[in-house]
Short mmCIF file of N, CA, C and O in Angstrom, two decimals:
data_model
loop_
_atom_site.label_atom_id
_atom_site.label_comp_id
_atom_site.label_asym_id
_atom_site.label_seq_id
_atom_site.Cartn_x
_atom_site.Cartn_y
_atom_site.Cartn_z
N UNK A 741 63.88 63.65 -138.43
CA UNK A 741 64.32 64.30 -137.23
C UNK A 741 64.79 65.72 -137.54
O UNK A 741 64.53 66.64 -136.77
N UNK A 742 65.38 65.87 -138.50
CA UNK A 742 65.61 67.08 -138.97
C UNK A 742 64.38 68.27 -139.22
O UNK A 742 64.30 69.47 -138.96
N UNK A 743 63.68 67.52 -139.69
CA UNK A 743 62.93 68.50 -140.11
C UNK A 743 62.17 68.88 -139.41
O UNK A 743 61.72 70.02 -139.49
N UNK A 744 61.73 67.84 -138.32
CA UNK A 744 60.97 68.22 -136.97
C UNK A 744 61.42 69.15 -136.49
O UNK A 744 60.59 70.01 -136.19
N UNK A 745 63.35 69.57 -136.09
CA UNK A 745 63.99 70.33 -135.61
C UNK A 745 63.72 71.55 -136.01
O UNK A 745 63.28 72.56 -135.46
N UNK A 746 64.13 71.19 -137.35
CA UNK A 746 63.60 72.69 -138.29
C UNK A 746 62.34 73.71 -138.03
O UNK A 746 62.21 74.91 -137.79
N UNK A 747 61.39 72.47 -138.22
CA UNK A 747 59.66 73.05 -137.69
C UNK A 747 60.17 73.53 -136.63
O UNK A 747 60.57 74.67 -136.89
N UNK A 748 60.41 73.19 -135.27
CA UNK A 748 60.33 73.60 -133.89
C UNK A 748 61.06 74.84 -133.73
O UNK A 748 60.87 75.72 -132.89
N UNK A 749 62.14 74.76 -134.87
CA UNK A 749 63.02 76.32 -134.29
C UNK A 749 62.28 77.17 -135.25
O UNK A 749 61.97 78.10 -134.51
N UNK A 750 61.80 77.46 -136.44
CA UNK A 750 60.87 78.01 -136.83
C UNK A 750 59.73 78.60 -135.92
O UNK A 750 59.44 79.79 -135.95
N UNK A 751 59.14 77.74 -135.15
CA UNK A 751 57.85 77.51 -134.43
C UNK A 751 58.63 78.89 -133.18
O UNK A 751 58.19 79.84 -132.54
N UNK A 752 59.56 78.44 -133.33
CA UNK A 752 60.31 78.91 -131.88
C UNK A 752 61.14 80.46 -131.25
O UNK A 752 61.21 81.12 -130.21
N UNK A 753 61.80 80.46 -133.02
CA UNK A 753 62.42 81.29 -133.29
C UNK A 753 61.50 82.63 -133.89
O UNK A 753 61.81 82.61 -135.08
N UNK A 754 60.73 83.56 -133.74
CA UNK A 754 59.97 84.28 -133.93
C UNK A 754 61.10 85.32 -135.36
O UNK A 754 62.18 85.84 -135.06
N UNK A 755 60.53 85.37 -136.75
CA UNK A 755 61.40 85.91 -137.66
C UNK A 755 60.86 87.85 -137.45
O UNK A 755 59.90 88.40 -136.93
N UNK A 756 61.73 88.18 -137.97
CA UNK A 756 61.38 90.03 -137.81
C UNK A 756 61.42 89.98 -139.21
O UNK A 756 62.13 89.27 -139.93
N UNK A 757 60.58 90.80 -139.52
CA UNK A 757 60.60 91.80 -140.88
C UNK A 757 61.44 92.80 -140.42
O UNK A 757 61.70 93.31 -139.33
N UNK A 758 62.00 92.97 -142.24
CA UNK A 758 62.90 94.27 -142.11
C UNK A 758 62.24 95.24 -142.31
O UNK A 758 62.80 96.29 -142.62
N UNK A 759 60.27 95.10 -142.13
CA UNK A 759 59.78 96.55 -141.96
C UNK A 759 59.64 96.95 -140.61
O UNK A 759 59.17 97.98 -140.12
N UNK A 760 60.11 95.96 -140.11
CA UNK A 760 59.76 96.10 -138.36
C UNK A 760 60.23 96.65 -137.67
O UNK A 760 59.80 97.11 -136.62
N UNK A 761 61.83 96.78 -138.40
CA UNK A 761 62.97 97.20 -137.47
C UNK A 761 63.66 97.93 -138.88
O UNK A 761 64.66 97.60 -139.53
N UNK A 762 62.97 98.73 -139.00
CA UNK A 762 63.92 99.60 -140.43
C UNK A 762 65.42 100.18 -139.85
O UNK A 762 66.41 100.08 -140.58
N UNK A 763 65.51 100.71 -138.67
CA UNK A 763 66.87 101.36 -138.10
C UNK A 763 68.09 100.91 -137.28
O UNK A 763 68.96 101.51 -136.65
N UNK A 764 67.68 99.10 -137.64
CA UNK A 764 68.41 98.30 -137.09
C UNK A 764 69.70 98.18 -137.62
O UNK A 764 69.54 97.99 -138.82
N UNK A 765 71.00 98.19 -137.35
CA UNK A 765 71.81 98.45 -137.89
C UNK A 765 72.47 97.13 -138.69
O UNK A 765 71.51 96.46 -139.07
N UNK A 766 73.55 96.57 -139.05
CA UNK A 766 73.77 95.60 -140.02
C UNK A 766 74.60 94.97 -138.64
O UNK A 766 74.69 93.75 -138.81
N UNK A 767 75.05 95.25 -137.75
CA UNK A 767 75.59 94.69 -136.86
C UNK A 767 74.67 94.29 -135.87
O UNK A 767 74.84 93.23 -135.26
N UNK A 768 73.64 95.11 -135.65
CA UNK A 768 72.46 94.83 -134.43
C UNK A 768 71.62 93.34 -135.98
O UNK A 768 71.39 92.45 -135.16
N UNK A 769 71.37 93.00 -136.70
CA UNK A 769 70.88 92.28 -137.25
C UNK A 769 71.65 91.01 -137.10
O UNK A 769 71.01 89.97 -136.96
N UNK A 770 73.29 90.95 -137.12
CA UNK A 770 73.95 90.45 -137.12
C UNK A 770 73.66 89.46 -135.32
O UNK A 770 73.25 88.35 -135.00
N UNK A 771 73.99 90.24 -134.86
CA UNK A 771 73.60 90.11 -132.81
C UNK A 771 72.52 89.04 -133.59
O UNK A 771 72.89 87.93 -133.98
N UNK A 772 71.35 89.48 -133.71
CA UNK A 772 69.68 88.86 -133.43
C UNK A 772 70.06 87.63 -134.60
O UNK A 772 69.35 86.64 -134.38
N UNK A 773 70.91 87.44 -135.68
CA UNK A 773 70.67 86.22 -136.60
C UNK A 773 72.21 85.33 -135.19
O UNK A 773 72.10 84.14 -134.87
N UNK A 774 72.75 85.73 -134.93
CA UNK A 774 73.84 85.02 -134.00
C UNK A 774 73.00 84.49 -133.04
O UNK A 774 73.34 83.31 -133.11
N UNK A 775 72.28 84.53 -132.31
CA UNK A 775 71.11 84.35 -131.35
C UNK A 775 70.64 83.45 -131.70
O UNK A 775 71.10 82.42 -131.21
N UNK A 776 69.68 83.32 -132.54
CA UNK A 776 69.04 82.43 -133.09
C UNK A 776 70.08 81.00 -133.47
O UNK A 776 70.09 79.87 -132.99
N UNK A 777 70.64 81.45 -134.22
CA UNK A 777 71.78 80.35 -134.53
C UNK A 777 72.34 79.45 -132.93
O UNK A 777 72.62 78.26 -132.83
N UNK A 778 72.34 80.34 -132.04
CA UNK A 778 72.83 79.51 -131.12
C UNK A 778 71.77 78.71 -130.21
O UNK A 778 71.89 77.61 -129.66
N UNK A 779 70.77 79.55 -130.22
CA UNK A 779 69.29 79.16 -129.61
C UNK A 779 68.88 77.72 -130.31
O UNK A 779 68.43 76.80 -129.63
N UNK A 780 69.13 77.56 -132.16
CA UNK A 780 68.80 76.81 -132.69
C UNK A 780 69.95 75.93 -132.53
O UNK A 780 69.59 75.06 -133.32
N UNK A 781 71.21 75.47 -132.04
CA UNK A 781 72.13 74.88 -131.59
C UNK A 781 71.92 74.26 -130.33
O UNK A 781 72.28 73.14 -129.95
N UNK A 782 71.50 74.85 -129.93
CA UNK A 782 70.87 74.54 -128.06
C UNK A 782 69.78 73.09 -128.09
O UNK A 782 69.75 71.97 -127.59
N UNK A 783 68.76 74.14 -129.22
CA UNK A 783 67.68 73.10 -129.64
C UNK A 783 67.77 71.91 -129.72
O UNK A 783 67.21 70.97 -129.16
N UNK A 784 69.10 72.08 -131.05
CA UNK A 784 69.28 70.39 -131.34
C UNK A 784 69.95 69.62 -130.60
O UNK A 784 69.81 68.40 -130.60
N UNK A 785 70.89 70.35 -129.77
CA UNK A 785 71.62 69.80 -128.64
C UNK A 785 70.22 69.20 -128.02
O UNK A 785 70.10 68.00 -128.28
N UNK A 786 69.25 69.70 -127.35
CA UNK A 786 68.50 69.12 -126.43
C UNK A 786 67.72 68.22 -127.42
O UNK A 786 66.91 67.64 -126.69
N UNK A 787 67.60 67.96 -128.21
CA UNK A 787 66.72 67.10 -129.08
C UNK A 787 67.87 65.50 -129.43
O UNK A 787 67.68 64.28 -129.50
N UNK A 788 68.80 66.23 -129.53
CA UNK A 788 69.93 64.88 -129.32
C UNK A 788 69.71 64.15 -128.46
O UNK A 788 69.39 62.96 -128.41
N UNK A 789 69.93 65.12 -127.56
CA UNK A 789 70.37 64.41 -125.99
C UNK A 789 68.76 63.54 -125.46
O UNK A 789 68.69 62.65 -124.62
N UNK A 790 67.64 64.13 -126.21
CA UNK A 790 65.91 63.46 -125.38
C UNK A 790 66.37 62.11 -126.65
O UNK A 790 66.37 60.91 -126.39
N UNK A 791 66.70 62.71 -127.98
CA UNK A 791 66.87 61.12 -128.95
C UNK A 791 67.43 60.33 -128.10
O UNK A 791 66.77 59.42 -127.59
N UNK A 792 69.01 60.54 -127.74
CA UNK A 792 69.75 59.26 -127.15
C UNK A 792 68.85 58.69 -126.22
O UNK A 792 68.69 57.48 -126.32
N UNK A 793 68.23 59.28 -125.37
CA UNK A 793 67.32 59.18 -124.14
C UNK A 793 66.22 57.91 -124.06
O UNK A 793 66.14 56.92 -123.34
N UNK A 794 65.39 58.48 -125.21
CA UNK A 794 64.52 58.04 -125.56
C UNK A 794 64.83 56.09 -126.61
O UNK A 794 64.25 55.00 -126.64
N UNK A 795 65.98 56.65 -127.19
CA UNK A 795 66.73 55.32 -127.44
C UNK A 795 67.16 54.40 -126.92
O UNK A 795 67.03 53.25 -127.32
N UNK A 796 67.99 54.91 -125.51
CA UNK A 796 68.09 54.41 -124.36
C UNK A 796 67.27 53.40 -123.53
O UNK A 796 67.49 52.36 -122.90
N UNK A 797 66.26 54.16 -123.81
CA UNK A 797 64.17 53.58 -122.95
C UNK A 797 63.89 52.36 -123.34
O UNK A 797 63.60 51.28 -122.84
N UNK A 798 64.18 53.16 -125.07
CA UNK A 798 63.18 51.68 -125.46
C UNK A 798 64.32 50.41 -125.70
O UNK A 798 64.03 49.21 -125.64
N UNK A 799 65.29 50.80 -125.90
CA UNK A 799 66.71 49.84 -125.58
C UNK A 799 66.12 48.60 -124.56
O UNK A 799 65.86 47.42 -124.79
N UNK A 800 66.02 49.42 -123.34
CA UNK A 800 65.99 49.17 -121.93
C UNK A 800 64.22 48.26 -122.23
O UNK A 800 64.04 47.07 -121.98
N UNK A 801 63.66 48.77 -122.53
CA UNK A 801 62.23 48.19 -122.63
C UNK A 801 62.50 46.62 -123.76
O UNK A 801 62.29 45.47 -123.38
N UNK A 802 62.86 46.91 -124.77
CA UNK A 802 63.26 46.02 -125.54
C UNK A 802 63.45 44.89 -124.48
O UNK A 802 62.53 44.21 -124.02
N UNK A 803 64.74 44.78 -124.17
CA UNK A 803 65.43 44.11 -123.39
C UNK A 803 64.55 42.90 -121.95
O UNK A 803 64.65 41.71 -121.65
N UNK A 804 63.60 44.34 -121.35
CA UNK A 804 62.96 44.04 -120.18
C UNK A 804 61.84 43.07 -120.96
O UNK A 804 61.44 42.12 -120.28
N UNK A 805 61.25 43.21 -122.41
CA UNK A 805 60.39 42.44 -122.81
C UNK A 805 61.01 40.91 -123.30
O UNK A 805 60.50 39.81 -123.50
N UNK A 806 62.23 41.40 -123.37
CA UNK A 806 62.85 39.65 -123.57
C UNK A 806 62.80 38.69 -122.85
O UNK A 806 62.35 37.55 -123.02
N UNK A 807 63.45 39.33 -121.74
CA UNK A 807 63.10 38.93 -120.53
C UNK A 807 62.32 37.93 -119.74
O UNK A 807 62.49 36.87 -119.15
N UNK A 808 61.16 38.99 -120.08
CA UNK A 808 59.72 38.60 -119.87
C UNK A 808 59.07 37.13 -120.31
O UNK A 808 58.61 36.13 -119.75
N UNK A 809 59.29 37.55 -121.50
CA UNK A 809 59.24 36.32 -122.61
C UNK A 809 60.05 35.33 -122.81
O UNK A 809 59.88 34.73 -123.87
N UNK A 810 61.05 34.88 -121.96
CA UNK A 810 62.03 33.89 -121.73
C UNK A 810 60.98 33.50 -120.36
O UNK A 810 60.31 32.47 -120.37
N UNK A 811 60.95 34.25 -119.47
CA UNK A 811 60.47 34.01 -118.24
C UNK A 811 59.07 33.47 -118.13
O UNK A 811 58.95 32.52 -117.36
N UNK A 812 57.68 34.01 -118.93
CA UNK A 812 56.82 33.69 -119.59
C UNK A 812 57.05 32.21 -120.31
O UNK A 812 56.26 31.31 -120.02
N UNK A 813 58.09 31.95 -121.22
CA UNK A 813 57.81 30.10 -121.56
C UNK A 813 58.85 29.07 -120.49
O UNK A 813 59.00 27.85 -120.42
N UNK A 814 59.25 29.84 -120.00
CA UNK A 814 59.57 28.78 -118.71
C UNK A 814 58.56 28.50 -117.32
O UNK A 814 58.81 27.56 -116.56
N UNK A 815 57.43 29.39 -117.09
CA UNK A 815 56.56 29.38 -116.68
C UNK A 815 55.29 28.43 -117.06
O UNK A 815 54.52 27.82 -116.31
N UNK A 816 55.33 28.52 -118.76
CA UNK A 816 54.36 27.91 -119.41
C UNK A 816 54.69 26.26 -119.13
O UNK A 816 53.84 25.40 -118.88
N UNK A 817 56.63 26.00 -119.29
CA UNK A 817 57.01 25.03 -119.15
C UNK A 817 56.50 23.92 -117.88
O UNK A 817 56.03 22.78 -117.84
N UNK A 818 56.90 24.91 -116.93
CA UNK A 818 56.42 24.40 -115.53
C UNK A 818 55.20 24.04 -114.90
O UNK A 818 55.14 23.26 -113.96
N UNK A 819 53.66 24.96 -115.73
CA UNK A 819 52.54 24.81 -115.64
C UNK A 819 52.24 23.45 -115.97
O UNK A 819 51.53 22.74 -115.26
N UNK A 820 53.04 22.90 -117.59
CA UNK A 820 52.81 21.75 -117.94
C UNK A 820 52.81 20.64 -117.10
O UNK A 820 51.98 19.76 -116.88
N UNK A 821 54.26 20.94 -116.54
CA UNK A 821 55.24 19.88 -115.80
C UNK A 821 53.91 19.60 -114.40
O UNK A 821 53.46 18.46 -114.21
N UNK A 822 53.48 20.69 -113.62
CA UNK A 822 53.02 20.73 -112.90
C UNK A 822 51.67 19.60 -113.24
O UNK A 822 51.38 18.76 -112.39
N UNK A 823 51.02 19.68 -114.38
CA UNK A 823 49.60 19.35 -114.56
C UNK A 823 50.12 17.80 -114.93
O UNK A 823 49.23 16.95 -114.85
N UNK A 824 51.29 17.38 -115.28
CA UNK A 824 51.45 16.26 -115.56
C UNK A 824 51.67 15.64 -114.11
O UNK A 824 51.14 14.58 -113.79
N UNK A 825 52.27 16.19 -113.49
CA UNK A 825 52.73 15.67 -111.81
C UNK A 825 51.25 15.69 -111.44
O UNK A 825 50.85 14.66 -110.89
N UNK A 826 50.61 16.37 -111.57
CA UNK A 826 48.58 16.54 -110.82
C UNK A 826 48.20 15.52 -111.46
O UNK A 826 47.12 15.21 -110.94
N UNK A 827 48.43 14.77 -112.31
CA UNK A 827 47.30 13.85 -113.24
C UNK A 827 48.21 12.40 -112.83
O UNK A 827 47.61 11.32 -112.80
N UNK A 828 49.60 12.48 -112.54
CA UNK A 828 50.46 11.22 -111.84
C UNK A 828 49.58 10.69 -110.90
O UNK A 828 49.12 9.55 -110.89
N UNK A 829 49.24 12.09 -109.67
CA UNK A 829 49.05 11.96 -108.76
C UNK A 829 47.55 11.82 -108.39
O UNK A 829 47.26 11.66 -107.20
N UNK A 830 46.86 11.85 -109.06
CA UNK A 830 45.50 11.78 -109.15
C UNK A 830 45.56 10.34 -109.30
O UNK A 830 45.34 9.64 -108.31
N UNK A 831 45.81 9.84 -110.36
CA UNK A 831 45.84 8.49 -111.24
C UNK A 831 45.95 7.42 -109.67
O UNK A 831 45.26 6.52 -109.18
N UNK A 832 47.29 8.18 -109.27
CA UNK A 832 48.30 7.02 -108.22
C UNK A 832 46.92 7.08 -107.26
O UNK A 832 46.39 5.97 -107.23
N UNK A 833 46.30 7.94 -106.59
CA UNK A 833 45.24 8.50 -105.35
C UNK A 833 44.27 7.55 -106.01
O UNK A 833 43.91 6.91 -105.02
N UNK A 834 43.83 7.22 -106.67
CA UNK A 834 42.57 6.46 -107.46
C UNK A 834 42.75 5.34 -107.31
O UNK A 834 41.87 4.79 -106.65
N UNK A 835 43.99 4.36 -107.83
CA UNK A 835 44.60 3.35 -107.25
C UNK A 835 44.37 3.06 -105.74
O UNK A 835 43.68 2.18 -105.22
N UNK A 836 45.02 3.90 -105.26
CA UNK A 836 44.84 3.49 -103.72
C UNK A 836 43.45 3.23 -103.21
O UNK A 836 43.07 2.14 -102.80
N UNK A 837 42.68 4.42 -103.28
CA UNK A 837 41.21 4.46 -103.22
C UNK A 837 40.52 2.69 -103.80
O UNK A 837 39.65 1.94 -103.35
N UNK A 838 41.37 2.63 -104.88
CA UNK A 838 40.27 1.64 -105.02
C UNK A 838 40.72 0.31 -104.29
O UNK A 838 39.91 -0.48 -103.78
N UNK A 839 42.25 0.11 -104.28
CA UNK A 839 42.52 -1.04 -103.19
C UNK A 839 42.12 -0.99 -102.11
O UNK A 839 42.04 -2.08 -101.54
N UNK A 840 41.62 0.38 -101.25
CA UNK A 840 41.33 0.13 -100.40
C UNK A 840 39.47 -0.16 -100.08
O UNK A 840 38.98 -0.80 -99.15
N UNK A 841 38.74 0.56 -101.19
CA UNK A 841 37.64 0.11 -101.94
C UNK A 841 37.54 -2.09 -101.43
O UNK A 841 37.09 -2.73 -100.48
N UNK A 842 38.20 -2.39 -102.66
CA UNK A 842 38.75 -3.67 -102.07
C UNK A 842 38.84 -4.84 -101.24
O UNK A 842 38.44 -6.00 -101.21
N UNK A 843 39.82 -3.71 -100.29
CA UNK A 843 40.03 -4.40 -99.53
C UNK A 843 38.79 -4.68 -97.91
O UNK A 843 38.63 -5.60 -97.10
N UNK A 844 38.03 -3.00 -98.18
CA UNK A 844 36.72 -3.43 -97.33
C UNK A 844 35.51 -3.83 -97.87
O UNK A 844 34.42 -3.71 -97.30
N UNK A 845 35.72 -4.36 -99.11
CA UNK A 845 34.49 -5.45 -99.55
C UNK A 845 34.90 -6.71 -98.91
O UNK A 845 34.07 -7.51 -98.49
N UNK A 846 36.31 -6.91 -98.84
CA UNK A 846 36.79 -8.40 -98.79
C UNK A 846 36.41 -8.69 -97.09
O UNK A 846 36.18 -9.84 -96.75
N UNK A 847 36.39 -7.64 -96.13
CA UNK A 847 36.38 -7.63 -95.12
C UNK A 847 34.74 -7.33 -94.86
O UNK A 847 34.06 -7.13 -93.86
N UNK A 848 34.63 -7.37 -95.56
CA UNK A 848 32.73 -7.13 -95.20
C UNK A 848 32.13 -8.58 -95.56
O UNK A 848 31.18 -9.04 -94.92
N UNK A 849 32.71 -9.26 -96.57
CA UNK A 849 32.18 -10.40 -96.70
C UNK A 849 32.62 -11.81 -96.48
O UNK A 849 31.84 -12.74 -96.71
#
């Protein structure tokens, strides 16, 4: 993270040659390195503040996937439960069907 910072205020911070500005005085150099310093303070301030942020997210995402996945095998649970109650009830429907199967042979003959 640091060094990302580093790159970016580099990237950011545009450096002068001291052939650029030969008549710059030691106090006007002073101004333009104070600048930077605070510009590059700013930076990391805002790079903090997107870290916590971004920590925050996936915190929050983390969390929402737990969730999920609690909610997901209690679902799975119930699918079961469900297919066992469908196959009760099939079984029991077949039964009947056939007593009543049965019972109009007995009445037919």
């Amino acid at each position: 993270m640091a060094l990302n910072a580093a790159e970016q205020v580099s990237e950011q911070v545009p450096e002068q040659e001291p052939e650029q500005v030969p008549e710059q005085s030691s106090a006007d150099n002073f101004q333009i390195l104070e600048e930077k310093i605070f510009r590059t303070i700013e930076m990391y301030k805002a790079a903090r503040q997107a870290q916590a942020s971004a920590e925050r997210d996936a915190q929050r995402a983390r969390q929402q996937l737990e969730e999920r996945e609690e909610q997901l095998v209690v679902l799975k649970r119930e699918a079961v439960q469900l297919r066992k109650e469908r196959e009760e009830i099939r079984g029991r429907v077949e039964k009947m069907l056939e007593q009543i199967e049965s019972i109009a042979e007995e009445r037919a003959s």
